[in-house]
C-alpha cells in the first residue's frame, strides 16, 4: 500500500542535511482523485502565470519545443562529491562541533566554522590562494551552509584558527583516536622546510615581522629563498596529530624537546618517540626518557659516538625479520646508561651502495688521472674543487700526489646496506625496533602530500600569524585525506577523482530555482558507505519564486 503526499526539502542547520517536510497528505494512492489533482495543478499554474502543458497525446510541433526548453534554465554546475565526503568526516572527527563551541560568544559576519571548512576542503580538492578560494566557494564548489565568502572573512577566520589551534589539535586527536581505534604507542616526528616566493627575508623589510621568514638549510633545495621550518607528529598508521612552525634558521636538534613538552598535557599513554639522526643528540635522548618515555632514533654510521662504533664492531649473527631486512641486537652498557642498538642490513641496498661507490671512484680516478704532472699548489687546488662525496675517498701521499684512499674505500664497504638504530625501550624486540623505524617513512609521505597534493609551498603570505594558520589548514586537510584513505583502503588521488564526478546542477525557471545532484555511481556509493557518510539528497536546495 502506497500513500501520496505533497512535500518539499528543508535544510537542517544543526545536522547540515536536507530533510523532507510534508505539506499535505492526499491519502492512499488507490483512492486518489486524479482529476482533482489535475485541477489543483492547473489552478496553481494559472496563479503563477504558467501556461498549461499540452494534454496527453496532443501534437507538439518543433516550433513549440524552444519555448518549453527556455522555461527552465541551466545556470551552473558545481562540484559536490569531494566536499560532501570531507564534510562528513569533518563532522565525524568533531571538528565542526569543536569550532562551533569555541566560537560561541564571538561575532563573525560569516559562519566561521563553515569558512574554515571551506578553506580546508579547498586545499584537499583544488588548492588555491585564499583570494581564489573565495571564487572557488562561490562558483566551483557546493559548500553546504556557505553560498559565498569574502577574502576578509577568510583572513579573519585564519587569525581565529591560529588562536585556538592548540585546543583544536588536542580535541581532534582524541576524536580521531576514538573513530579509528588508534593505539598511540609510537609517535613519529620529523621536520621539513618550505620556502617563500620572495628574495627578502624578515628583517630586511621593516614592514614584515622580524625573524620568522629567514634563510637556512633548505630541504627543498631552494637555499636562495627565505623559508620556515615545519614539524609534524604522526602515528604509526600515518595519521598526523599536530604540526609546528619555527623560523627558517632553526636547527633540528632542540625541536623535539619543545614538541614533547607541548604534547605532555595530552596525557598520552606509553609513547615511544621515533626520530631520524638529526634529533639523536644525547641531550634529546635523555629528555625523551623523562616521565617514562622512550625513543627509537637513527644513529650516524660515520659519527663520533663511541657506543655506535662499539655496536658496529660487535660480532653477531643477523636474522631475517621481514622481506630482505636482517637485524642483530647489541647492548652497550657504559656504566651509567644502558642503550640497545639494532644493526640493520638490507642486501639489496648494499648492492646499490656498492654500485654508487664504484661510480664515484671511477669519477675520482678520472679527475686525478693527470695530476702527477702538476705542481703541488695546483694539486691542492684540484683537490679543493672536488665534491665532498669524492674527497672522502682521496688521500695525499707524502710526496704531495693525489691517490685513492683504499682504506677509506674498505671502511665504507663495511657499511654497505647498513643502518644503525638506538632505543631505550627494553620491551621492544629488535624486529619491532627496525620495523617501527621504517615506518618513519609515513612522515615522509605526509610531507610529499603536504607539498604536492595540498600545495603547502610556495607560501605567499607575509605575516607570521597567517603563515602559521596556512600550515594548520594544510594539516587539517592532510588529516581528512588520511582518515579517508584509512577507512577506504584507497589513495586520496583515486577517491578525489571519483568523487569529483558527482556534481550539483542549478536550474531556474518562472517557478523559482532548484539545485539537483547528478546520479550517484556505484563506486561513489561504495566510497561514501566506507566513509560512513550518508549520500547527499537528490535536491539540495529549492527556492520558489515569491509573488508579492
Coordinates of C-alpha atoms in Angstrom, one line a residue:
X1 CA 0.0 0.0 0.0
X2 CA 1.4 3.4 -1.0
X3 CA 0.4 6.9 0.1
X4 CA 0.8 10.2 -1.8
X5 CA 1.8 13.5 -0.2
X6 CA 3.0 16.9 -1.2
X7 CA 6.4 17.6 0.3
X8 CA 9.5 19.7 -0.1
X9 CA 13.0 19.7 1.3
X10 CA 14.2 22.0 4.1
X11 CA 17.8 22.5 5.2
X12 CA 18.5 21.4 8.8
X13 CA 21.2 23.8 10.1
X14 CA 22.1 21.6 13.1
X15 CA 22.6 18.3 11.2
X16 CA 23.6 20.1 7.9
X17 CA 21.3 17.8 6.0
X18 CA 18.2 18.3 3.8
X19 CA 15.0 16.8 5.3
X20 CA 11.6 16.3 3.6
X21 CA 8.7 18.2 5.1
X22 CA 5.2 17.0 4.3
X23 CA 2.9 19.9 3.4
X24 CA -0.3 17.9 2.6
X25 CA -1.3 14.2 2.7
X26 CA -3.5 13.1 -0.2
X27 CA -4.1 9.7 1.3
X28 CA -3.9 6.2 -0.3
X29 CA -2.8 6.0 -3.9
X30 CA -5.6 3.7 -4.9
X31 CA -8.2 6.2 -3.6
X32 CA -6.5 9.3 -5.1
X33 CA -8.8 11.6 -7.1
X34 CA -6.5 12.2 -10.1
X35 CA -8.9 14.6 -11.8
X36 CA -9.0 16.8 -8.7
X37 CA -5.2 16.7 -8.5
X38 CA -5.0 17.8 -12.2
X39 CA -7.4 20.7 -11.5
X40 CA -5.2 21.7 -8.5
X41 CA -2.1 21.8 -10.7
X42 CA -3.9 23.8 -13.3
X43 CA -5.1 26.3 -10.7
X44 CA -1.5 26.7 -9.3
X45 CA -0.2 27.2 -12.8
X46 CA -2.8 29.9 -13.6
X47 CA -1.9 31.7 -10.4
X48 CA 1.8 31.6 -11.3
X49 CA 1.1 32.7 -14.8
X50 CA 2.4 29.4 -16.3
X51 CA 0.9 28.1 -19.5
X52 CA -0.7 24.7 -19.0
X53 CA 1.2 21.8 -20.6
X54 CA -0.4 20.1 -23.6
X55 CA -2.8 17.2 -22.8
X56 CA -1.5 13.7 -23.1
X57 CA -1.5 12.6 -26.8
X58 CA -1.7 16.2 -28.1
X59 CA 0.6 17.0 -31.1
X60 CA 3.5 19.3 -30.4
X61 CA 5.5 20.8 -33.3
X62 CA 9.1 21.7 -33.4
X63 CA 8.3 25.3 -33.1
X64 CA 6.8 24.7 -29.7
X65 CA 10.0 23.0 -28.3
X66 CA 12.2 26.0 -27.8
X67 CA 9.6 27.7 -25.6
X68 CA 9.4 24.6 -23.4
X69 CA 13.2 24.4 -23.2
X70 CA 13.6 28.1 -22.4
X71 CA 11.2 27.8 -19.5
X72 CA 13.9 26.0 -17.4
X73 CA 17.4 27.5 -17.5
X74 CA 20.6 25.6 -16.6
X75 CA 22.6 28.3 -14.8
X76 CA 25.5 26.5 -13.1
X77 CA 27.2 23.1 -12.3
X78 CA 29.4 22.9 -9.2
X79 CA 31.4 20.1 -7.6
X80 CA 29.7 18.3 -4.8
X81 CA 31.2 14.8 -4.1
X82 CA 34.6 15.6 -2.6
X83 CA 33.2 18.4 -0.5
X84 CA 30.3 16.2 0.7
X85 CA 32.6 13.4 1.8
X86 CA 35.1 15.7 3.5
X87 CA 32.2 17.5 5.3
X88 CA 31.0 14.1 6.6
X89 CA 34.5 13.3 8.0
X90 CA 34.7 16.8 9.4
X91 CA 31.6 16.1 11.4
X92 CA 32.7 12.6 12.5
X93 CA 36.0 14.0 13.9
X94 CA 34.1 16.5 15.9
X95 CA 35.9 19.4 14.3
X96 CA 32.7 21.2 13.3
X97 CA 31.3 20.8 16.9
X98 CA 34.6 21.9 18.4
X99 CA 34.9 25.0 16.3
X100 CA 31.3 26.0 16.9
X101 CA 31.8 25.6 20.6
X102 CA 35.0 27.6 20.7
X103 CA 33.3 30.3 18.5
X104 CA 30.4 30.7 20.9
X105 CA 30.1 34.3 22.0
X106 CA 32.3 35.6 19.2
X107 CA 30.8 37.7 16.5
X108 CA 31.6 36.8 12.9
X109 CA 29.9 38.2 9.8
X110 CA 30.0 34.7 8.3
X111 CA 29.8 31.3 10.0
X112 CA 33.5 30.9 10.9
X113 CA 33.2 27.1 11.1
X114 CA 31.9 26.9 7.5
X115 CA 34.6 29.3 6.3
X116 CA 37.4 27.2 7.9
X117 CA 36.0 24.0 6.4
X118 CA 35.8 25.7 3.0
X119 CA 39.5 26.6 3.2
X120 CA 40.4 23.1 4.3
X121 CA 38.3 21.5 1.6
X122 CA 39.9 23.8 -1.0
X123 CA 43.4 22.6 -0.1
X124 CA 42.3 19.0 -0.3
X125 CA 40.4 19.3 -3.6
X126 CA 41.8 22.2 -5.6
X127 CA 44.4 24.2 -3.6
X128 CA 44.5 27.9 -4.5
X129 CA 45.3 31.2 -2.8
X130 CA 42.9 32.4 -0.2
X131 CA 41.6 35.1 -2.6
X132 CA 41.0 32.5 -5.3
X133 CA 39.4 30.2 -2.7
X134 CA 36.5 32.7 -2.4
X135 CA 35.7 32.3 -6.1
X136 CA 36.0 28.5 -5.7
X137 CA 33.4 28.6 -3.0
X138 CA 31.0 30.8 -5.0
X139 CA 31.5 29.4 -8.4
X140 CA 33.1 25.9 -8.5
X141 CA 32.2 24.0 -5.4
X142 CA 29.0 23.4 -3.4
X143 CA 29.8 24.1 0.3
X144 CA 26.8 23.1 2.5
X145 CA 25.7 26.1 4.5
X146 CA 28.1 28.6 2.7
X147 CA 27.0 30.1 -0.5
X148 CA 29.7 32.7 -0.7
X149 CA 32.6 34.2 1.3
X150 CA 34.8 37.2 1.2
X151 CA 38.6 37.3 1.5
X152 CA 38.3 39.4 4.6
X153 CA 36.1 36.6 6.2
X154 CA 38.8 34.1 5.2
X155 CA 41.6 36.1 6.8
X156 CA 39.7 36.7 10.0
X157 CA 38.8 33.0 10.2
X158 CA 42.5 32.2 9.8
X159 CA 43.5 34.6 12.6
X160 CA 41.0 33.0 14.9
X161 CA 42.0 29.5 13.9
X162 CA 45.6 30.1 15.0
X163 CA 44.4 31.4 18.4
X164 CA 42.5 28.1 19.1
X165 CA 44.9 25.7 17.2
X166 CA 46.3 24.0 20.3
X167 CA 42.9 23.2 21.8
X168 CA 41.5 22.1 18.4
X169 CA 44.5 19.8 17.8
X170 CA 44.0 18.0 21.2
X171 CA 40.3 17.5 20.8
X172 CA 40.6 16.5 17.2
X173 CA 43.3 13.9 18.1
X174 CA 41.1 12.2 20.7
X175 CA 38.1 12.1 18.3
X176 CA 40.4 10.6 15.6
X177 CA 41.8 8.0 18.0
X178 CA 38.3 7.0 19.0
X179 CA 37.0 6.9 15.4
X180 CA 39.9 4.8 14.1
X181 CA 40.7 2.9 17.3
X182 CA 44.2 4.3 17.3
X183 CA 46.7 2.9 19.8
X184 CA 49.4 5.5 20.1
X185 CA 52.5 3.6 21.2
X186 CA 54.8 5.0 18.6
X187 CA 54.9 8.7 17.6
X188 CA 57.0 9.7 14.6
X189 CA 58.4 13.2 14.4
X190 CA 60.3 14.9 11.6
X191 CA 60.7 18.4 10.1
X192 CA 60.9 19.9 6.7
X193 CA 61.3 23.4 5.3
X194 CA 59.1 25.3 2.9
X195 CA 60.0 28.5 1.0
X196 CA 58.5 31.8 0.0
X197 CA 58.4 33.4 -3.4
X198 CA 60.4 36.5 -2.3
X199 CA 64.1 37.2 -2.1
X200 CA 63.7 39.4 1.0
X201 CA 64.0 37.7 4.4
X202 CA 62.3 39.0 7.5
X203 CA 64.4 41.8 9.0
X204 CA 65.4 43.0 5.5
X205 CA 61.9 44.6 5.2
X206 CA 60.7 46.8 8.0
X207 CA 57.1 46.1 7.2
X208 CA 57.5 42.3 7.9
X209 CA 57.7 40.8 11.4
X210 CA 61.4 40.2 12.2
X211 CA 62.9 36.7 12.3
X212 CA 60.3 34.3 11.0
X213 CA 61.0 34.0 7.3
X214 CA 64.7 33.6 7.2
X215 CA 67.5 31.8 5.3
X216 CA 68.6 28.4 6.5
X217 CA 69.4 24.9 5.3
X218 CA 66.7 24.2 2.7
X219 CA 65.3 20.7 2.4
X220 CA 63.6 21.9 -0.8
X221 CA 67.0 22.7 -2.4
X222 CA 66.0 26.4 -2.5
X223 CA 68.6 28.0 -0.4
X224 CA 68.2 31.2 -2.4
X225 CA 64.8 31.8 -0.9
X226 CA 63.7 32.6 2.8
X227 CA 62.0 29.7 4.5
X228 CA 60.3 28.4 7.6
X229 CA 60.7 25.1 9.4
X230 CA 57.6 22.9 9.8
X231 CA 57.4 19.9 12.2
X232 CA 54.8 17.1 12.2
X233 CA 54.0 14.3 14.6
X234 CA 52.4 11.2 13.0
X235 CA 51.1 7.9 14.3
X236 CA 52.3 4.6 13.1
X237 CA 49.3 4.4 10.7
X238 CA 50.2 7.7 9.2
X239 CA 47.6 9.9 10.9
X240 CA 49.1 13.4 11.5
X241 CA 48.2 14.6 15.0
X242 CA 49.8 18.0 15.1
X243 CA 52.1 20.5 13.3
X244 CA 54.5 23.1 14.5
X245 CA 56.3 26.0 12.7
X246 CA 59.6 27.7 13.5
X247 CA 61.8 30.4 12.0
X248 CA 63.7 29.2 8.9
X249 CA 67.1 29.3 10.5
X250 CA 66.1 27.0 13.4
X251 CA 68.3 23.9 13.9
X252 CA 66.6 20.5 14.2
X253 CA 68.2 19.2 17.4
X254 CA 66.3 21.2 20.1
X255 CA 62.9 21.0 18.5
X256 CA 61.9 17.5 19.7
X257 CA 62.1 18.7 23.3
X258 CA 59.6 21.5 22.6
X259 CA 57.3 19.0 20.9
X260 CA 57.4 16.6 23.8
X261 CA 56.5 19.4 26.2
X262 CA 53.6 20.5 24.0
X263 CA 52.1 17.0 24.0
X264 CA 52.6 16.5 27.7
X265 CA 49.3 18.0 28.5
X266 CA 47.5 15.4 26.3
X267 CA 48.3 12.7 28.8
X268 CA 49.0 10.1 26.2
X269 CA 49.7 6.6 27.4
X270 CA 53.1 4.9 26.9
X271 CA 54.8 6.6 23.9
X272 CA 58.0 5.8 22.1
X273 CA 59.3 8.7 20.0
X274 CA 60.7 7.7 16.6
X275 CA 63.1 10.3 15.1
X276 CA 65.9 10.3 12.5
X277 CA 69.6 11.1 13.1
X278 CA 69.0 14.9 13.2
X279 CA 67.4 14.6 16.6
X280 CA 69.7 11.9 18.2
X281 CA 71.8 14.1 20.4
X282 CA 72.4 12.7 23.9
X283 CA 70.5 15.7 25.5
X284 CA 67.5 14.9 23.3
X285 CA 67.6 11.2 24.1
X286 CA 67.7 11.7 27.8
X287 CA 64.9 14.3 27.6
X288 CA 62.6 11.9 25.7
X289 CA 63.1 9.4 28.6
X290 CA 61.6 11.7 31.1
X291 CA 58.3 10.6 32.7
X292 CA 58.7 7.0 31.5
X293 CA 59.1 7.9 27.8
X294 CA 61.3 6.1 25.3
X295 CA 62.8 6.6 21.9
X296 CA 63.9 4.9 18.7
X297 CA 66.3 7.1 16.8
X298 CA 68.6 6.7 13.9
X299 CA 72.4 6.8 14.7
X300 CA 75.1 8.2 12.4
X301 CA 77.2 5.4 11.0
X302 CA 80.1 7.7 10.5
X303 CA 79.7 9.8 13.6
X304 CA 82.0 10.2 16.6
X305 CA 79.9 8.1 19.0
X306 CA 82.0 5.5 20.8
X307 CA 78.8 3.5 21.6
X308 CA 77.8 3.4 18.0
X309 CA 81.3 2.4 16.9
X310 CA 81.3 -0.4 19.5
X311 CA 77.9 -1.6 18.3
X312 CA 79.0 -1.8 14.7
X313 CA 82.2 -3.6 15.6
X314 CA 80.4 -6.2 17.8
X315 CA 80.3 -9.7 16.2
X316 CA 77.0 -11.5 15.9
X317 CA 74.6 -13.3 13.6
X318 CA 71.9 -11.4 11.6
X319 CA 68.4 -12.8 11.4
X320 CA 65.8 -12.0 8.8
X321 CA 62.8 -10.3 10.2
X322 CA 60.8 -9.1 7.1
X323 CA 61.4 -9.4 3.5
X324 CA 65.1 -8.6 2.8
X325 CA 65.7 -6.9 6.2
X326 CA 68.1 -8.5 8.6
X327 CA 68.8 -7.4 12.1
X328 CA 71.1 -8.1 15.1
X329 CA 70.9 -6.6 18.5
X330 CA 73.8 -5.2 20.5
X331 CA 73.6 -3.9 24.1
X332 CA 76.1 -1.3 25.2
X333 CA 76.4 -0.5 28.9
X334 CA 78.6 2.5 29.7
X335 CA 78.1 2.1 33.4
X336 CA 75.6 5.0 33.6
X337 CA 73.0 4.4 30.9
X338 CA 72.2 1.2 29.1
X339 CA 71.3 1.5 25.4
X340 CA 70.2 -1.1 23.0
X341 CA 71.5 -0.9 19.4
X342 CA 69.9 -2.7 16.5
X343 CA 72.2 -3.1 13.5
X344 CA 70.0 -3.5 10.3
X345 CA 71.2 -4.8 7.0
X346 CA 69.5 -4.7 3.6
X347 CA 71.3 -6.8 0.9
X348 CA 69.6 -5.1 -1.9
X349 CA 70.6 -1.7 -0.5
X350 CA 74.1 -3.0 -0.1
X351 CA 74.3 -3.8 -3.8
X352 CA 73.1 -0.3 -4.6
X353 CA 75.6 1.3 -2.3
X354 CA 78.5 -0.6 -3.9
X355 CA 77.3 0.4 -7.4
X356 CA 77.2 4.1 -6.4
X357 CA 80.6 3.9 -4.8
X358 CA 82.1 2.3 -7.9
X359 CA 80.7 5.2 -10.0
X360 CA 82.2 7.7 -7.6
X361 CA 85.6 6.0 -7.7
X362 CA 85.5 6.0 -11.4
X363 CA 84.8 9.6 -11.5
X364 CA 87.5 10.4 -8.9
X365 CA 90.0 8.4 -10.9
X366 CA 89.2 10.5 -14.0
X367 CA 89.6 13.7 -12.0
X368 CA 93.0 12.9 -10.7
X369 CA 94.4 11.0 -13.7
X370 CA 96.7 13.7 -14.9
X371 CA 97.6 15.5 -11.7
X372 CA 101.0 13.9 -11.3
X373 CA 102.4 16.4 -13.8
X374 CA 101.0 19.4 -11.9
X375 CA 102.9 21.3 -9.2
X376 CA 101.9 20.8 -5.6
X377 CA 99.8 24.0 -5.4
X378 CA 97.9 23.0 -8.5
X379 CA 97.2 19.6 -7.0
X380 CA 95.8 21.3 -3.8
X381 CA 93.5 23.4 -6.0
X382 CA 92.3 20.3 -7.8
X383 CA 91.5 18.5 -4.5
X384 CA 89.7 21.6 -3.2
X385 CA 87.4 21.7 -6.2
X386 CA 86.3 18.1 -5.8
X387 CA 82.8 17.5 -4.3
X388 CA 82.8 16.2 -0.7
X389 CA 81.5 12.8 -1.8
X390 CA 84.7 12.3 -3.8
X391 CA 87.1 13.9 -1.3
X392 CA 86.3 11.3 1.4
X393 CA 88.0 8.7 -0.9
X394 CA 91.0 10.9 -1.6
X395 CA 94.4 10.9 0.1
X396 CA 97.6 12.8 -0.5
X397 CA 100.9 10.9 -0.5
X398 CA 104.0 12.3 1.4
X399 CA 105.2 13.5 -2.0
X400 CA 102.0 15.5 -2.5
X401 CA 100.4 13.3 -5.1
X402 CA 96.7 12.5 -5.2
X403 CA 95.7 8.9 -4.8
X404 CA 92.5 6.9 -4.0
X405 CA 92.4 6.0 -0.3
X406 CA 91.9 2.3 -0.4
X407 CA 91.5 2.1 3.4
X408 CA 88.6 4.6 3.3
X409 CA 87.0 2.6 0.5
X410 CA 87.3 -0.6 2.5
X411 CA 85.8 1.0 5.6
X412 CA 82.9 2.4 3.6
X413 CA 82.3 -1.0 2.1
X414 CA 81.7 -2.4 5.6
X415 CA 78.7 0.0 5.9
X416 CA 77.0 -1.0 2.7
X417 CA 73.3 -1.6 3.2
X418 CA 73.5 -1.0 6.9
X419 CA 71.8 1.5 9.2
X420 CA 72.0 1.7 13.0
X421 CA 69.2 2.3 15.4
X422 CA 69.4 3.1 19.1
X423 CA 66.5 2.6 21.5
X424 CA 65.9 3.0 25.3
X425 CA 62.9 0.7 25.4
X426 CA 63.7 -2.6 27.0
X427 CA 60.4 -4.3 25.9
X428 CA 60.5 -3.9 22.1
X429 CA 62.0 -6.7 20.1
X430 CA 64.8 -6.0 17.6
X431 CA 62.2 -6.6 14.9
X432 CA 59.8 -4.1 16.4
X433 CA 62.5 -1.5 16.6
X434 CA 63.6 -2.0 13.0
X435 CA 60.1 -2.1 11.5
X436 CA 59.0 0.8 13.7
X437 CA 61.8 2.9 12.4
X438 CA 61.0 2.0 8.8
X439 CA 57.5 3.5 9.4
X440 CA 59.2 6.9 9.8
X441 CA 58.5 6.9 6.0
X442 CA 54.9 7.8 6.9
X443 CA 56.1 11.2 7.9
X444 CA 58.0 11.5 4.6
X445 CA 54.8 10.5 2.8
X446 CA 53.0 13.2 4.7
X447 CA 55.5 15.8 3.6
X448 CA 55.1 14.7 0.0
X449 CA 51.4 15.1 0.1
X450 CA 51.6 18.4 2.0
X451 CA 53.9 19.9 -0.6
X452 CA 52.2 18.4 -3.7
X453 CA 48.6 17.4 -3.2
X454 CA 47.8 20.2 -0.7
X455 CA 50.2 22.8 -2.1
X456 CA 51.9 23.8 1.1
X457 CA 54.6 25.5 -0.9
X458 CA 55.4 28.1 -2.1
X459 CA 53.8 30.2 0.6
X460 CA 52.6 33.7 -0.5
X461 CA 51.6 35.0 3.0
X462 CA 53.8 37.6 4.6
X463 CA 52.5 37.9 8.2
X464 CA 53.8 35.3 10.7
X465 CA 50.3 34.5 12.0
X466 CA 48.9 34.0 8.5
X467 CA 51.8 31.7 7.7
X468 CA 51.2 29.6 10.8
X469 CA 47.5 29.5 10.0
X470 CA 48.2 28.3 6.5
X471 CA 50.2 25.4 7.8
X472 CA 47.4 24.5 10.2
X473 CA 44.9 24.5 7.3
X474 CA 47.2 22.1 5.4
X475 CA 47.5 19.9 8.5
X476 CA 43.7 19.7 8.8
X477 CA 43.4 18.8 5.1
X478 CA 46.0 16.1 5.4
X479 CA 44.2 14.7 8.5
X480 CA 40.9 14.4 6.5
X481 CA 42.5 12.7 3.5
X482 CA 44.5 10.3 5.7
X483 CA 41.3 9.3 7.5
X484 CA 39.6 8.8 4.2
X485 CA 42.4 6.7 2.9
X486 CA 42.4 4.6 6.1
X487 CA 38.7 3.9 6.0
X488 CA 38.5 3.1 2.3
X489 CA 41.9 1.4 1.8
X490 CA 42.4 3.6 -1.3
X491 CA 44.5 6.6 -2.2
X492 CA 43.2 10.1 -2.0
X493 CA 44.0 10.6 -5.6
X494 CA 41.6 7.8 -6.7
X495 CA 39.0 8.9 -4.2
X496 CA 39.1 12.5 -5.3
X497 CA 38.9 11.6 -9.0
X498 CA 35.8 9.5 -8.5
X499 CA 34.0 11.9 -6.0
X500 CA 34.7 14.9 -8.3
X501 CA 32.4 13.4 -10.8
X502 CA 29.4 14.0 -8.5
X503 CA 28.1 17.5 -9.3
X504 CA 25.1 19.6 -8.4
X505 CA 23.3 21.4 -11.2
X506 CA 21.4 24.6 -10.6
X507 CA 18.3 25.3 -12.6
X508 CA 16.0 28.3 -12.8
X509 CA 12.5 28.8 -14.2
X510 CA 9.5 31.0 -13.7
X511 CA 8.6 29.0 -10.6
X512 CA 12.0 29.5 -8.9
X513 CA 15.3 27.8 -8.7
X514 CA 16.4 24.3 -7.7
X515 CA 19.7 22.6 -7.1
X516 CA 19.8 18.9 -8.0
X517 CA 22.7 16.5 -7.8
X518 CA 23.7 14.1 -10.6
X519 CA 23.1 10.4 -10.2
X520 CA 25.4 8.6 -7.8
X521 CA 27.5 5.9 -9.3
X522 CA 28.0 2.5 -7.6
X523 CA 31.7 3.4 -7.0
X524 CA 30.7 6.7 -5.3
X525 CA 28.1 4.8 -3.2
X526 CA 30.8 2.4 -2.1
X527 CA 33.2 5.2 -1.1
X528 CA 30.5 7.0 0.9
X529 CA 29.5 3.8 2.6
X530 CA 33.1 3.1 3.6
X531 CA 33.4 6.6 5.0
X532 CA 30.2 6.2 6.9
X533 CA 28.8 9.3 5.2
X534 CA 25.2 9.5 4.0
X535 CA 24.7 10.1 0.3
X536 CA 23.5 13.7 -0.5
X537 CA 19.8 14.1 -1.2
X538 CA 18.7 14.5 -4.8
X539 CA 17.5 18.0 -4.3
X540 CA 19.9 20.2 -2.2
X541 CA 18.0 23.5 -2.4
X542 CA 14.6 24.6 -3.6
X543 CA 13.8 28.3 -3.8
X544 CA 10.3 29.1 -5.2
X545 CA 9.7 32.5 -6.7
X546 CA 7.8 34.7 -4.2
X547 CA 5.0 36.7 -5.8
X548 CA 4.1 39.8 -4.0

